[in-house]
GROMACS .gro file of C-alpha atoms in nm:
model
  139
    1MET     CA    1  -9.345   9.113  17.490
    2ALA     CA    2  -9.384   9.215  17.125
    3GLU     CA    3  -9.628   8.929  17.066
    4VAL     CA    4  -9.846   9.036  17.360
    5TYR     CA    5  -9.835   9.401  17.256
    6LEU     CA    6  -9.911   9.318  16.892
    7SER     CA    7 -10.210   9.106  16.986
    8MET     CA    8 -10.340   9.389  17.207
    9LEU     CA    9 -10.265   9.653  16.942
   10TRP     CA   10 -10.461   9.465  16.675
   11ASN     CA   11 -10.767   9.409  16.896
   12LEU     CA   12 -10.995   9.656  16.716
   13ASP     CA   13 -11.305   9.842  16.827
   14GLY     CA   14 -11.605   9.904  16.602
   15ARG     CA   15 -11.434  10.200  16.430
   16GLY     CA   16 -11.127   9.995  16.336
   17PHE     CA   17 -10.916  10.163  16.605
   18SER     CA   18 -10.691   9.972  16.839
   19GLU     CA   19 -10.849   9.924  17.180
   20LEU     CA   20 -10.499   9.965  17.322
   21SER     CA   21 -10.386  10.287  17.150
   22HIS     CA   22 -10.727  10.430  17.044
   23ARG     CA   23 -10.575  10.491  16.700
   24LEU     CA   24 -10.522  10.290  16.384
   25PRO     CA   25 -10.290   9.998  16.467
   26TYR     CA   26 -10.047  10.110  16.193
   27TRP     CA   27 -10.063  10.470  16.316
   28ASP     CA   28  -9.721  10.593  16.204
   29PHE     CA   29  -9.744  10.425  15.864
   30THR     CA   30 -10.076  10.602  15.805
   31ASN     CA   31  -9.889  10.925  15.726
   32LEU     CA   32  -9.671  10.771  15.457
   33TRP     CA   33  -9.958  10.581  15.295
   34ALA     CA   34 -10.225  10.853  15.313
   35GLY     CA   35  -9.992  11.134  15.209
   36SER     CA   36  -9.878  10.928  14.913
   37ARG     CA   37 -10.239  10.846  14.827
   38LEU     CA   38 -10.314  11.220  14.827
   39ALA     CA   39 -10.014  11.279  14.599
   40ILE     CA   40 -10.135  11.012  14.357
   41ASP     CA   41 -10.471  11.187  14.347
   42GLY     CA   42 -10.301  11.522  14.270
   43HIS     CA   43 -10.339  11.680  14.615
   44VAL     CA   44  -9.976  11.733  14.721
   45ALA     CA   45 -10.051  12.081  14.859
   46VAL     CA   46 -10.283  11.924  15.118
   47LEU     CA   47  -9.977  11.762  15.280
   48PHE     CA   48  -9.854  12.104  15.387
   49ASP     CA   49 -10.184  12.238  15.524
   50ALA     CA   50 -10.238  12.073  15.863
   51ASP     CA   51 -10.614  12.132  15.877
   52ALA     CA   52 -10.673  12.012  15.520
   53TYR     CA   53 -10.449  11.711  15.580
   54ARG     CA   54 -10.635  11.614  15.898
   55ALA     CA   55 -10.967  11.648  15.717
   56ALA     CA   56 -10.840  11.432  15.431
   57LEU     CA   57 -10.723  11.160  15.671
   58ARG     CA   58 -11.054  11.168  15.855
   59GLY     CA   59 -11.228  11.129  15.520
   60MET     CA   60 -11.009  10.828  15.437
   61PHE     CA   61 -11.023  10.648  15.771
   62SER     CA   62 -11.270  10.778  16.029
   63PRO     CA   63 -11.420  11.109  16.142
   64ASP     CA   64 -11.290  11.015  16.489
   65LEU     CA   65 -10.925  10.991  16.381
   66PRO     CA   66 -10.697  11.178  16.625
   67ASN     CA   67 -10.496  11.471  16.489
   68GLN     CA   68 -10.201  11.381  16.275
   69GLU     CA   69  -9.965  11.588  16.060
   70TRP     CA   70  -9.761  11.514  15.749
   71SER     CA   71  -9.410  11.490  15.891
   72TYR     CA   72  -9.193  11.394  15.595
   73PRO     CA   73  -9.000  11.575  15.326
   74PRO     CA   74  -9.150  11.550  14.977
   75ASN     CA   75  -8.888  11.301  14.855
   76ILE     CA   76  -9.035  11.029  15.081
   77LEU     CA   77  -9.316  11.013  14.825
   78LEU     CA   78  -9.073  10.823  14.600
   79LEU     CA   79  -9.108  10.534  14.846
   80GLY     CA   80  -9.466  10.599  14.950
   81VAL     CA   81  -9.641  10.632  14.614
   82PRO     CA   82  -9.577  10.272  14.505
   83LEU     CA   83  -9.701  10.151  14.844
   84ALA     CA   84 -10.011  10.372  14.822
   85THR     CA   85 -10.122  10.184  14.511
   86LEU     CA   86 -10.201   9.896  14.751
   87PRO     CA   87 -10.467   9.890  15.023
   88ILE     CA   88 -10.319  10.011  15.352
   89LEU     CA   89 -10.282   9.677  15.532
   90PRO     CA   90 -10.094   9.500  15.250
   91ALA     CA   91  -9.886   9.817  15.201
   92PHE     CA   92  -9.803   9.819  15.575
   93LEU     CA   93  -9.691   9.457  15.554
   94VAL     CA   94  -9.476   9.521  15.245
   95TRP     CA   95  -9.323   9.827  15.416
   96THR     CA   96  -9.256   9.643  15.740
   97PHE     CA   97  -9.107   9.326  15.596
   98GLY     CA   98  -8.932   9.519  15.318
   99THR     CA   99  -8.754   9.754  15.555
  100VAL     CA  100  -8.646   9.467  15.781
  101LEU     CA  101  -8.518   9.285  15.472
  102CYS     CA  102  -8.325   9.599  15.369
  103LEU     CA  103  -8.172   9.618  15.717
  104TRP     CA  104  -8.064   9.255  15.694
  105LEU     CA  105  -7.916   9.311  15.345
  106ALA     CA  106  -7.729   9.616  15.476
  107ILE     CA  107  -7.562   9.423  15.759
  108ARG     CA  108  -7.481   9.109  15.556
  109PRO     CA  109  -7.155   9.252  15.410
  110LEU     CA  110  -7.028   9.304  15.766
  111LYS     CA  111  -7.004   8.923  15.803
  112LEU     CA  112  -7.115   8.934  16.164
  113GLY     CA  113  -7.241   8.578  16.163
  114ALA     CA  114  -7.594   8.445  16.152
  115LEU     CA  115  -7.657   8.475  16.525
  116VAL     CA  116  -7.555   8.842  16.543
  117GLU     CA  117  -7.751   8.923  16.226
  118LEU     CA  118  -8.056   8.758  16.380
  119ALA     CA  119  -8.004   8.955  16.701
  120VAL     CA  120  -7.989   9.281  16.504
  121VAL     CA  121  -8.298   9.203  16.295
  122LEU     CA  122  -8.493   9.097  16.606
  123SER     CA  123  -8.363   9.376  16.829
  124PRO     CA  124  -8.616   9.578  17.031
  125ALA     CA  125  -8.562   9.887  16.814
  126VAL     CA  126  -8.646   9.697  16.496
  127ILE     CA  127  -8.945   9.527  16.654
  128TRP     CA  128  -9.094   9.853  16.786
  129ASN     CA  129  -9.029  10.031  16.456
  130SER     CA  130  -9.198   9.743  16.275
  131ILE     CA  131  -9.501   9.738  16.505
  132PHE     CA  132  -9.583  10.101  16.430
  133GLY     CA  133  -9.465  10.116  16.070
  134GLN     CA  134  -9.187  10.359  16.155
  135ASN     CA  135  -8.903  10.422  15.914
  136GLY     CA  136  -8.637  10.506  16.173
  137GLY     CA  137  -8.388  10.232  16.240
  138CYS     CA  138  -8.530  10.001  15.974
  139SER     CA  139  -8.479  10.180  15.647
   0.00000   0.00000   0.00000
């Protein structure tokens, strides 16, 4: 199911939006990356002004970008700023595989066995969080 959804999610229209979701395929990760990019550029205050933030995101990605708000506390920038030094797609991949790796490293000391560890890392919650670049359940 995840493979089918991922292939549909990454089928892009002419604006770079997913034909499935009508948004960027890494929609949720966009906040972390773009907000961190703004912080790098010295525009932290923009994160807390919804209209200015939306305008900044539209300037970065597309004038057609649906509304989005900065939804994180400022300390998330400690994770986001290093990622925002990369282009968004490589940063998304580092975030996704890095958080799944961190999950696996966190459950290793429990000595659950390889099969259970694999089941946890490939569980639906982890897959859905990974597809959208979420941080819940993976980090």
